Amino acid sequence: MAHDSAHHRRTVAVLGPGGTGGLLAALLARAGHRVICLAGDDTADTLRTAGIQVRSGTFGDFTTPVEADTELREPVDACVIAVKHTSLHSALDRVPPTALGDGLVVPLLNGVEHPATLRTRYRPDRVAPAVIRVESTRVAPGVIEHGSPFAELDLTGDGVPRERLDALASVLAAAGPTTRVLDDETATLWAKMSFLAPFALLTTLHALPLGEVRTRHREELTALVEETAAVSAACGGPADPAQALARYDAFPPATKSSMQRDAEAGRPLELDAIGGALLRAADRHGVKVPVATRVVREVADARR
């Protein structure tokens, strides 16, 4: 029975044990599951010897042992993919489809195009995209600071057997994160994209936290939110610009996007996965997005 099986020990691989992946890995390991973190040699060595240390107001401060390797060598119940888009292609070499077997592939990536990419490499009916709402940072290999008072995960997957999604959701929920299974993959991914794209693009473009973007650049934010909602609707996703603006207004004013943090640190940006994907979807459906087009171009130009 699905409900009872939640308490059996599962084996979960985590590709990219950074801020988000590391938090999930630690919570699952603490709950008694077998966790295999997949990373480069140095990180894998550190995790094998020191485990993962979590500092969290919500889940407490704790250290838990995990297994670690540079690639997956055996079947698992699920493999969480928690790398950034910018390193997805090379990271997938660590998860050979033959080793994965019947396991679910659970990408936590931003954007909307990655499920199709993953379905060309792994069993299409085992790719279960998830959307996670959390603020969690890797401050050193195996050291995770979970700053937000929440960690919420929406699990979806067109064509994935419902009992597989439900079983994984109950394992995750018992370990800590609030977890739901949602029916409509497109709507789930676009709900996140509609919120993320305007926030990421404008905080990065202006190098300002959300509080200043929503006041000093209100008109531009509103226009971008409306364009993104129109694209989402055309793709079969939700469209509620007023709700998106209300959510931005409710955030702490100092909030920064992960794209903005990447820009500050000189790391590669997920500009193509977020801005590029938005423009491609708009083009595909014939939706005019002049503000988005300009903003994506200006962020790209600033990086050069």
PDB file of N, CA and C in Angstrom, residues 8-104:
ATOM      1  N   HIS A   8       9.055   2.592   4.399  1.00  0.00           N
ATOM      2  CA  HIS A   8      10.157   1.712   4.028  1.00  0.00           C
ATOM      3  C   HIS A   8      11.344   2.567   3.640  1.00  0.00           C
ATOM      4  N   ARG A   9      12.512   2.008   3.784  1.00  0.00           N
ATOM      5  CA  ARG A   9      13.722   2.746   3.446  1.00  0.00           C
ATOM      6  C   ARG A   9      13.842   2.852   1.927  1.00  0.00           C
ATOM      7  N   ARG A  10      13.971   4.062   1.444  1.00  0.00           N
ATOM      8  CA  ARG A  10      14.140   4.307   0.012  1.00  0.00           C
ATOM      9  C   ARG A  10      15.593   4.627  -0.281  1.00  0.00           C
ATOM     10  N   THR A  11      15.958   4.466  -1.554  1.00  0.00           N
ATOM     11  CA  THR A  11      17.282   4.893  -2.004  1.00  0.00           C
ATOM     12  C   THR A  11      17.091   6.042  -2.976  1.00  0.00           C
ATOM     13  N   VAL A  12      17.656   7.191  -2.627  1.00  0.00           N
ATOM     14  CA  VAL A  12      17.499   8.390  -3.448  1.00  0.00           C
ATOM     15  C   VAL A  12      18.881   8.937  -3.787  1.00  0.00           C
ATOM     16  N   ALA A  13      19.109   9.178  -5.071  1.00  0.00           N
ATOM     17  CA  ALA A  13      20.339   9.849  -5.494  1.00  0.00           C
ATOM     18  C   ALA A  13      20.041  11.338  -5.617  1.00  0.00           C
ATOM     19  N   VAL A  14      21.042  12.162  -5.309  1.00  0.00           N
ATOM     20  CA  VAL A  14      20.907  13.610  -5.470  1.00  0.00           C
ATOM     21  C   VAL A  14      22.080  14.100  -6.308  1.00  0.00           C
ATOM     22  N   LEU A  15      21.767  14.533  -7.525  1.00  0.00           N
ATOM     23  CA  LEU A  15      22.781  15.083  -8.417  1.00  0.00           C
ATOM     24  C   LEU A  15      22.873  16.585  -8.161  1.00  0.00           C
ATOM     25  N   GLY A  16      24.014  17.028  -7.633  1.00  0.00           N
ATOM     26  CA  GLY A  16      24.165  18.449  -7.312  1.00  0.00           C
ATOM     27  C   GLY A  16      23.739  18.752  -5.892  1.00  0.00           C
ATOM     28  N   PRO A  17      24.523  18.305  -4.893  1.00  0.00           N
ATOM     29  CA  PRO A  17      24.148  18.518  -3.494  1.00  0.00           C
ATOM     30  C   PRO A  17      24.508  19.924  -3.002  1.00  0.00           C
ATOM     31  N   GLY A  18      24.012  20.946  -3.708  1.00  0.00           N
ATOM     32  CA  GLY A  18      24.232  22.339  -3.313  1.00  0.00           C
ATOM     33  C   GLY A  18      23.173  22.804  -2.334  1.00  0.00           C
ATOM     34  N   GLY A  19      22.778  24.072  -2.439  1.00  0.00           N
ATOM     35  CA  GLY A  19      21.833  24.634  -1.479  1.00  0.00           C
ATOM     36  C   GLY A  19      20.544  23.840  -1.377  1.00  0.00           C
ATOM     37  N   THR A  20      19.930  23.576  -2.514  1.00  0.00           N
ATOM     38  CA  THR A  20      18.648  22.869  -2.520  1.00  0.00           C
ATOM     39  C   THR A  20      18.834  21.357  -2.448  1.00  0.00           C
ATOM     40  N   GLY A  21      19.689  20.822  -3.314  1.00  0.00           N
ATOM     41  CA  GLY A  21      19.928  19.377  -3.332  1.00  0.00           C
ATOM     42  C   GLY A  21      20.495  18.879  -2.015  1.00  0.00           C
ATOM     43  N   GLY A  22      21.416  19.667  -1.442  1.00  0.00           N
ATOM     44  CA  GLY A  22      22.026  19.272  -0.177  1.00  0.00           C
ATOM     45  C   GLY A  22      21.031  19.258   0.966  1.00  0.00           C
ATOM     46  N   LEU A  23      20.115  20.230   0.963  1.00  0.00           N
ATOM     47  CA  LEU A  23      19.081  20.275   1.999  1.00  0.00           C
ATOM     48  C   LEU A  23      18.183  19.039   1.913  1.00  0.00           C
ATOM     49  N   LEU A  24      17.720  18.722   0.692  1.00  0.00           N
ATOM     50  CA  LEU A  24      16.854  17.541   0.522  1.00  0.00           C
ATOM     51  C   LEU A  24      17.609  16.259   0.874  1.00  0.00           C
ATOM     52  N   ALA A  25      18.867  16.168   0.445  1.00  0.00           N
ATOM     53  CA  ALA A  25      19.674  14.977   0.747  1.00  0.00           C
ATOM     54  C   ALA A  25      19.782  14.782   2.252  1.00  0.00           C
ATOM     55  N   ALA A  26      20.071  15.866   2.968  1.00  0.00           N
ATOM     56  CA  ALA A  26      20.251  15.771   4.421  1.00  0.00           C
ATOM     57  C   ALA A  26      18.948  15.401   5.124  1.00  0.00           C
ATOM     58  N   LEU A  27      17.851  16.017   4.699  1.00  0.00           N
ATOM     59  CA  LEU A  27      16.563  15.716   5.331  1.00  0.00           C
ATOM     60  C   LEU A  27      16.162  14.261   5.101  1.00  0.00           C
ATOM     61  N   LEU A  28      16.380  13.756   3.878  1.00  0.00           N
ATOM     62  CA  LEU A  28      16.041  12.363   3.577  1.00  0.00           C
ATOM     63  C   LEU A  28      16.930  11.398   4.353  1.00  0.00           C
ATOM     64  N   ALA A  29      18.224  11.727   4.449  1.00  0.00           N
ATOM     65  CA  ALA A  29      19.149  10.866   5.190  1.00  0.00           C
ATOM     66  C   ALA A  29      18.795  10.838   6.675  1.00  0.00           C
ATOM     67  N   ARG A  30      18.468  12.018   7.218  1.00  0.00           N
ATOM     68  CA  ARG A  30      18.095  12.089   8.631  1.00  0.00           C
ATOM     69  C   ARG A  30      16.833  11.268   8.899  1.00  0.00           C
ATOM     70  N   ALA A  31      15.937  11.188   7.908  1.00  0.00           N
ATOM     71  CA  ALA A  31      14.688  10.423   8.065  1.00  0.00           C
ATOM     72  C   ALA A  31      14.910   8.914   7.903  1.00  0.00           C
ATOM     73  N   GLY A  32      16.162   8.515   7.646  1.00  0.00           N
ATOM     74  CA  GLY A  32      16.472   7.088   7.611  1.00  0.00           C
ATOM     75  C   GLY A  32      16.583   6.483   6.229  1.00  0.00           C
ATOM     76  N   HIS A  33      16.504   7.308   5.178  1.00  0.00           N
ATOM     77  CA  HIS A  33      16.624   6.773   3.828  1.00  0.00           C
ATOM     78  C   HIS A  33      18.087   6.713   3.404  1.00  0.00           C
ATOM     79  N   ARG A  34      18.350   5.890   2.400  1.00  0.00           N
ATOM     80  CA  ARG A  34      19.703   5.786   1.860  1.00  0.00           C
ATOM     81  C   ARG A  34      19.864   6.866   0.800  1.00  0.00           C
ATOM     82  N   VAL A  35      20.823   7.749   0.985  1.00  0.00           N
ATOM     83  CA  VAL A  35      21.019   8.872   0.076  1.00  0.00           C
ATOM     84  C   VAL A  35      22.414   8.786  -0.538  1.00  0.00           C
ATOM     85  N   ILE A  36      22.459   8.864  -1.870  1.00  0.00           N
ATOM     86  CA  ILE A  36      23.735   8.863  -2.590  1.00  0.00           C
ATOM     87  C   ILE A  36      23.872  10.208  -3.298  1.00  0.00           C
ATOM     88  N   CYS A  37      24.802  11.036  -2.823  1.00  0.00           N
ATOM     89  CA  CYS A  37      25.048  12.328  -3.463  1.00  0.00           C
ATOM     90  C   CYS A  37      26.027  12.145  -4.619  1.00  0.00           C
ATOM     91  N   LEU A  38      25.705  12.757  -5.755  1.00  0.00           N
ATOM     92  CA  LEU A  38      26.558  12.650  -6.940  1.00  0.00           C
ATOM     93  C   LEU A  38      27.186  14.000  -7.214  1.00  0.00           C
ATOM     94  N   ALA A  39      28.518  14.048  -7.223  1.00  0.00           N
ATOM     95  CA  ALA A  39      29.227  15.317  -7.363  1.00  0.00           C
ATOM     96  C   ALA A  39      30.636  15.050  -7.864  1.00  0.00           C
ATOM     97  N   GLY A  40      31.426  16.110  -8.001  1.00  0.00           N
ATOM     98  CA  GLY A  40      32.827  15.969  -8.391  1.00  0.00           C
ATOM     99  C   GLY A  40      33.634  15.301  -7.291  1.00  0.00           C
ATOM    100  N   ASP A  41      34.876  14.917  -7.625  1.00  0.00           N
ATOM    101  CA  ASP A  41      35.728  14.167  -6.686  1.00  0.00           C
ATOM    102  C   ASP A  41      35.856  14.834  -5.326  1.00  0.00           C
ATOM    103  N   ASP A  42      36.172  16.128  -5.320  1.00  0.00           N
ATOM    104  CA  ASP A  42      36.456  16.808  -4.056  1.00  0.00           C
ATOM    105  C   ASP A  42      35.222  16.875  -3.171  1.00  0.00           C
ATOM    106  N   THR A  43      34.095  17.284  -3.768  1.00  0.00           N
ATOM    107  CA  THR A  43      32.851  17.369  -2.993  1.00  0.00           C
ATOM    108  C   THR A  43      32.437  15.988  -2.499  1.00  0.00           C
ATOM    109  N   ALA A  44      32.541  14.984  -3.376  1.00  0.00           N
ATOM    110  CA  ALA A  44      32.168  13.618  -2.974  1.00  0.00           C
ATOM    111  C   ALA A  44      33.020  13.154  -1.791  1.00  0.00           C
ATOM    112  N   ASP A  45      34.329  13.438  -1.830  1.00  0.00           N
ATOM    113  CA  ASP A  45      35.217  13.063  -0.712  1.00  0.00           C
ATOM    114  C   ASP A  45      34.784  13.737   0.582  1.00  0.00           C
ATOM    115  N   THR A  46      34.502  15.040   0.501  1.00  0.00           N
ATOM    116  CA  THR A  46      34.085  15.799   1.687  1.00  0.00           C
ATOM    117  C   THR A  46      32.801  15.231   2.273  1.00  0.00           C
ATOM    118  N   LEU A  47      31.816  14.968   1.402  1.00  0.00           N
ATOM    119  CA  LEU A  47      30.528  14.456   1.887  1.00  0.00           C
ATOM    120  C   LEU A  47      30.689  13.074   2.513  1.00  0.00           C
ATOM    121  N   ARG A  48      31.524  12.234   1.890  1.00  0.00           N
ATOM    122  CA  ARG A  48      31.739  10.879   2.415  1.00  0.00           C
ATOM    123  C   ARG A  48      32.337  10.925   3.819  1.00  0.00           C
ATOM    124  N   THR A  49      33.257  11.859   4.041  1.00  0.00           N
ATOM    125  CA  THR A  49      33.941  11.890   5.335  1.00  0.00           C
ATOM    126  C   THR A  49      33.183  12.714   6.378  1.00  0.00           C
ATOM    127  N   ALA A  50      32.635  13.858   5.960  1.00  0.00           N
ATOM    128  CA  ALA A  50      32.047  14.786   6.946  1.00  0.00           C
ATOM    129  C   ALA A  50      30.523  14.786   6.949  1.00  0.00           C
ATOM    130  N   GLY A  51      29.886  14.166   5.958  1.00  0.00           N
ATOM    131  CA  GLY A  51      28.428  14.216   5.878  1.00  0.00           C
ATOM    132  C   GLY A  51      27.949  15.589   5.446  1.00  0.00           C
ATOM    133  N   ILE A  52      26.672  15.855   5.658  1.00  0.00           N
ATOM    134  CA  ILE A  52      26.099  17.164   5.334  1.00  0.00           C
ATOM    135  C   ILE A  52      25.673  17.835   6.631  1.00  0.00           C
ATOM    136  N   GLN A  53      26.093  19.082   6.777  1.00  0.00           N
ATOM    137  CA  GLN A  53      25.721  19.881   7.944  1.00  0.00           C
ATOM    138  C   GLN A  53      24.665  20.885   7.508  1.00  0.00           C
ATOM    139  N   VAL A  54      23.545  20.912   8.215  1.00  0.00           N
ATOM    140  CA  VAL A  54      22.450  21.833   7.894  1.00  0.00           C
ATOM    141  C   VAL A  54      22.248  22.800   9.048  1.00  0.00           C
ATOM    142  N   ARG A  55      22.079  24.080   8.696  1.00  0.00           N
ATOM    143  CA  ARG A  55      21.654  25.083   9.677  1.00  0.00           C
ATOM    144  C   ARG A  55      20.318  25.624   9.200  1.00  0.00           C
ATOM    145  N   SER A  56      19.258  25.379   9.978  1.00  0.00           N
ATOM    146  CA  SER A  56      17.909  25.724   9.537  1.00  0.00           C
ATOM    147  C   SER A  56      17.037  26.093  10.723  1.00  0.00           C
ATOM    148  N   GLY A  57      16.376  27.246  10.613  1.00  0.00           N
ATOM    149  CA  GLY A  57      15.424  27.623  11.650  1.00  0.00           C
ATOM    150  C   GLY A  57      14.217  26.709  11.663  1.00  0.00           C
ATOM    151  N   THR A  58      13.892  26.151  10.510  1.00  0.00           N
ATOM    152  CA  THR A  58      12.700  25.313  10.378  1.00  0.00           C
ATOM    153  C   THR A  58      12.975  23.857  10.763  1.00  0.00           C
ATOM    154  N   PHE A  59      14.098  23.317  10.272  1.00  0.00           N
ATOM    155  CA  PHE A  59      14.368  21.880  10.445  1.00  0.00           C
ATOM    156  C   PHE A  59      15.432  21.605  11.506  1.00  0.00           C
ATOM    157  N   GLY A  60      15.955  22.681  12.120  1.00  0.00           N
ATOM    158  CA  GLY A  60      16.970  22.510  13.148  1.00  0.00           C
ATOM    159  C   GLY A  60      18.379  22.488  12.572  1.00  0.00           C
ATOM    160  N   ASP A  61      19.359  22.474  13.458  1.00  0.00           N
ATOM    161  CA  ASP A  61      20.764  22.361  13.055  1.00  0.00           C
ATOM    162  C   ASP A  61      21.180  20.911  13.283  1.00  0.00           C
ATOM    163  N   PHE A  62      21.699  20.271  12.240  1.00  0.00           N
ATOM    164  CA  PHE A  62      22.072  18.860  12.384  1.00  0.00           C
ATOM    165  C   PHE A  62      23.100  18.482  11.326  1.00  0.00           C
ATOM    166  N   THR A  63      23.809  17.410  11.603  1.00  0.00           N
ATOM    167  CA  THR A  63      24.754  16.842  10.634  1.00  0.00           C
ATOM    168  C   THR A  63      24.359  15.391  10.426  1.00  0.00           C
ATOM    169  N   THR A  64      24.362  14.952   9.176  1.00  0.00           N
ATOM    170  CA  THR A  64      23.955  13.575   8.883  1.00  0.00           C
ATOM    171  C   THR A  64      24.909  12.952   7.867  1.00  0.00           C
ATOM    172  N   PRO A  65      25.266  11.678   8.067  1.00  0.00           N
ATOM    173  CA  PRO A  65      26.104  11.016   7.059  1.00  0.00           C
ATOM    174  C   PRO A  65      25.313  10.726   5.785  1.00  0.00           C
ATOM    175  N   VAL A  66      25.996  10.769   4.650  1.00  0.00           N
ATOM    176  CA  VAL A  66      25.414  10.383   3.364  1.00  0.00           C
ATOM    177  C   VAL A  66      26.474   9.601   2.591  1.00  0.00           C
ATOM    178  N   GLU A  67      26.017   8.831   1.614  1.00  0.00           N
ATOM    179  CA  GLU A  67      26.965   8.243   0.674  1.00  0.00           C
ATOM    180  C   GLU A  67      27.247   9.258  -0.421  1.00  0.00           C
ATOM    181  N   ALA A  68      28.376   9.114  -1.094  1.00  0.00           N
ATOM    182  CA  ALA A  68      28.694  10.041  -2.179  1.00  0.00           C
ATOM    183  C   ALA A  68      29.528   9.328  -3.223  1.00  0.00           C
ATOM    184  N   ASP A  69      29.330   9.724  -4.481  1.00  0.00           N
ATOM    185  CA  ASP A  69      30.068   9.120  -5.584  1.00  0.00           C
ATOM    186  C   ASP A  69      30.131  10.135  -6.723  1.00  0.00           C
ATOM    187  N   THR A  70      30.959   9.856  -7.693  1.00  0.00           N
ATOM    188  CA  THR A  70      31.049  10.756  -8.848  1.00  0.00           C
ATOM    189  C   THR A  70      30.073  10.361  -9.936  1.00  0.00           C
ATOM    190  N   GLU A  71      29.547   9.130  -9.870  1.00  0.00           N
ATOM    191  CA  GLU A  71      28.457   8.768 -10.785  1.00  0.00           C
ATOM    192  C   GLU A  71      27.595   7.668 -10.198  1.00  0.00           C
ATOM    193  N   LEU A  72      26.383   7.559 -10.717  1.00  0.00           N
ATOM    194  CA  LEU A  72      25.441   6.553 -10.240  1.00  0.00           C
ATOM    195  C   LEU A  72      25.843   5.191 -10.789  1.00  0.00           C
ATOM    196  N   ARG A  73      25.922   4.197  -9.911  1.00  0.00           N
ATOM    197  CA  ARG A  73      26.384   2.866 -10.328  1.00  0.00           C
ATOM    198  C   ARG A  73      25.347   1.775 -10.064  1.00  0.00           C
ATOM    199  N   GLU A  74      24.148   2.154  -9.588  1.00  0.00           N
ATOM    200  CA  GLU A  74      23.138   1.152  -9.241  1.00  0.00           C
ATOM    201  C   GLU A  74      21.761   1.803  -9.316  1.00  0.00           C
ATOM    202  N   PRO A  75      20.715   0.987  -9.449  1.00  0.00           N
ATOM    203  CA  PRO A  75      19.362   1.563  -9.521  1.00  0.00           C
ATOM    204  C   PRO A  75      18.983   2.257  -8.213  1.00  0.00           C
ATOM    205  N   VAL A  76      18.158   3.310  -8.334  1.00  0.00           N
ATOM    206  CA  VAL A  76      17.640   4.014  -7.157  1.00  0.00           C
ATOM    207  C   VAL A  76      16.138   4.203  -7.347  1.00  0.00           C
ATOM    208  N   ASP A  77      15.446   4.497  -6.255  1.00  0.00           N
ATOM    209  CA  ASP A  77      14.004   4.772  -6.369  1.00  0.00           C
ATOM    210  C   ASP A  77      13.766   6.091  -7.092  1.00  0.00           C
ATOM    211  N   ALA A  78      14.627   7.068  -6.829  1.00  0.00           N
ATOM    212  CA  ALA A  78      14.501   8.376  -7.476  1.00  0.00           C
ATOM    213  C   ALA A  78      15.860   9.040  -7.526  1.00  0.00           C
ATOM    214  N   CYS A  79      16.054   9.843  -8.562  1.00  0.00           N
ATOM    215  CA  CYS A  79      17.252  10.666  -8.670  1.00  0.00           C
ATOM    216  C   CYS A  79      16.820  12.123  -8.789  1.00  0.00           C
ATOM    217  N   VAL A  80      17.120  12.899  -7.754  1.00  0.00           N
ATOM    218  CA  VAL A  80      16.798  14.328  -7.752  1.00  0.00           C
ATOM    219  C   VAL A  80      17.892  15.066  -8.511  1.00  0.00           C
ATOM    220  N   ILE A  81      17.495  15.886  -9.496  1.00  0.00           N
ATOM    221  CA  ILE A  81      18.469  16.641 -10.281  1.00  0.00           C
ATOM    222  C   ILE A  81      18.410  18.090  -9.824  1.00  0.00           C
ATOM    223  N   ALA A  82      19.444  18.506  -9.072  1.00  0.00           N
ATOM    224  CA  ALA A  82      19.425  19.816  -8.421  1.00  0.00           C
ATOM    225  C   ALA A  82      20.592  20.692  -8.863  1.00  0.00           C
ATOM    226  N   VAL A  83      21.118  20.421 -10.052  1.00  0.00           N
ATOM    227  CA  VAL A  83      22.164  21.304 -10.587  1.00  0.00           C
ATOM    228  C   VAL A  83      21.497  22.486 -11.281  1.00  0.00           C
ATOM    229  N   LYS A  84      22.299  23.499 -11.601  1.00  0.00           N
ATOM    230  CA  LYS A  84      21.790  24.617 -12.400  1.00  0.00           C
ATOM    231  C   LYS A  84      21.747  24.200 -13.865  1.00  0.00           C
ATOM    232  N   HIS A  85      20.873  24.877 -14.626  1.00  0.00           N
ATOM    233  CA  HIS A  85      20.791  24.638 -16.060  1.00  0.00           C
ATOM    234  C   HIS A  85      22.135  24.746 -16.747  1.00  0.00           C
ATOM    235  N   THR A  86      22.942  25.694 -16.256  1.00  0.00           N
ATOM    236  CA  THR A  86      24.205  25.989 -16.918  1.00  0.00           C
ATOM    237  C   THR A  86      25.164  24.796 -16.882  1.00  0.00           C
ATOM    238  N   SER A  87      24.956  23.872 -15.928  1.00  0.00           N
ATOM    239  CA  SER A  87      25.839  22.702 -15.872  1.00  0.00           C
ATOM    240  C   SER A  87      25.076  21.393 -16.076  1.00  0.00           C
ATOM    241  N   LEU A  88      23.823  21.473 -16.516  1.00  0.00           N
ATOM    242  CA  LEU A  88      22.993  20.268 -16.640  1.00  0.00           C
ATOM    243  C   LEU A  88      23.610  19.249 -17.590  1.00  0.00           C
ATOM    244  N   HIS A  89      24.034  19.712 -18.766  1.00  0.00           N
ATOM    245  CA  HIS A  89      24.499  18.799 -19.812  1.00  0.00           C
ATOM    246  C   HIS A  89      25.654  17.931 -19.318  1.00  0.00           C
ATOM    247  N   SER A  90      26.670  18.571 -18.732  1.00  0.00           N
ATOM    248  CA  SER A  90      27.826  17.807 -18.253  1.00  0.00           C
ATOM    249  C   SER A  90      27.462  16.975 -17.024  1.00  0.00           C
ATOM    250  N   ALA A  91      26.581  17.502 -16.167  1.00  0.00           N
ATOM    251  CA  ALA A  91      26.222  16.791 -14.931  1.00  0.00           C
ATOM    252  C   ALA A  91      25.504  15.474 -15.217  1.00  0.00           C
ATOM    253  N   LEU A  92      24.720  15.443 -16.302  1.00  0.00           N
ATOM    254  CA  LEU A  92      23.954  14.222 -16.604  1.00  0.00           C
ATOM    255  C   LEU A  92      24.850  13.030 -16.924  1.00  0.00           C
ATOM    256  N   ASP A  93      26.114  13.292 -17.262  1.00  0.00           N
ATOM    257  CA  ASP A  93      27.054  12.182 -17.458  1.00  0.00           C
ATOM    258  C   ASP A  93      27.198  11.359 -16.182  1.00  0.00           C
ATOM    259  N   ARG A  94      26.899  11.973 -15.042  1.00  0.00           N
ATOM    260  CA  ARG A  94      27.007  11.256 -13.764  1.00  0.00           C
ATOM    261  C   ARG A  94      25.832  10.303 -13.525  1.00  0.00           C
ATOM    262  N   VAL A  95      24.796  10.385 -14.378  1.00  0.00           N
ATOM    263  CA  VAL A  95      23.614   9.525 -14.210  1.00  0.00           C
ATOM    264  C   VAL A  95      23.355   8.753 -15.500  1.00  0.00           C
ATOM    265  N   PRO A  96      24.107   7.674 -15.717  1.00  0.00           N
ATOM    266  CA  PRO A  96      23.880   6.887 -16.935  1.00  0.00           C
ATOM    267  C   PRO A  96      22.485   6.256 -16.909  1.00  0.00           C
ATOM    268  N   PRO A  97      21.727   6.381 -18.011  1.00  0.00           N
ATOM    269  CA  PRO A  97      20.370   5.804 -18.040  1.00  0.00           C
ATOM    270  C   PRO A  97      20.352   4.322 -17.678  1.00  0.00           C
ATOM    271  N   THR A  98      21.389   3.579 -18.059  1.00  0.00           N
ATOM    272  CA  THR A  98      21.423   2.134 -17.774  1.00  0.00           C
ATOM    273  C   THR A  98      21.512   1.882 -16.266  1.00  0.00           C
ATOM    274  N   ALA A  99      22.239   2.748 -15.551  1.00  0.00           N
ATOM    275  CA  ALA A  99      22.371   2.558 -14.103  1.00  0.00           C
ATOM    276  C   ALA A  99      21.070   2.904 -13.382  1.00  0.00           C
ATOM    277  N   LEU A 100      20.353   3.886 -13.905  1.00  0.00           N
ATOM    278  CA  LEU A 100      19.167   4.399 -13.215  1.00  0.00           C
ATOM    279  C   LEU A 100      18.048   3.368 -13.128  1.00  0.00           C
ATOM    280  N   GLY A 101      17.939   2.523 -14.156  1.00  0.00           N
ATOM    281  CA  GLY A 101      16.886   1.509 -14.145  1.00  0.00           C
ATOM    282  C   GLY A 101      15.501   2.135 -14.191  1.00  0.00           C
ATOM    283  N   ASP A 102      14.646   1.742 -13.255  1.00  0.00           N
ATOM    284  CA  ASP A 102      13.245   2.167 -13.240  1.00  0.00           C
ATOM    285  C   ASP A 102      13.037   3.407 -12.360  1.00  0.00           C
ATOM    286  N   GLY A 103      14.106   4.028 -11.920  1.00  0.00           N
ATOM    287  CA  GLY A 103      13.995   5.141 -10.976  1.00  0.00           C
ATOM    288  C   GLY A 103      13.362   6.377 -11.581  1.00  0.00           C
ATOM    289  N   LEU A 104      12.695   7.151 -10.736  1.00  0.00           N
ATOM    290  CA  LEU A 104      12.156   8.432 -11.179  1.00  0.00           C
ATOM    291  C   LEU A 104      13.294   9.440 -11.331  1.00  0.00           C
TER     292      LEU A 104
END
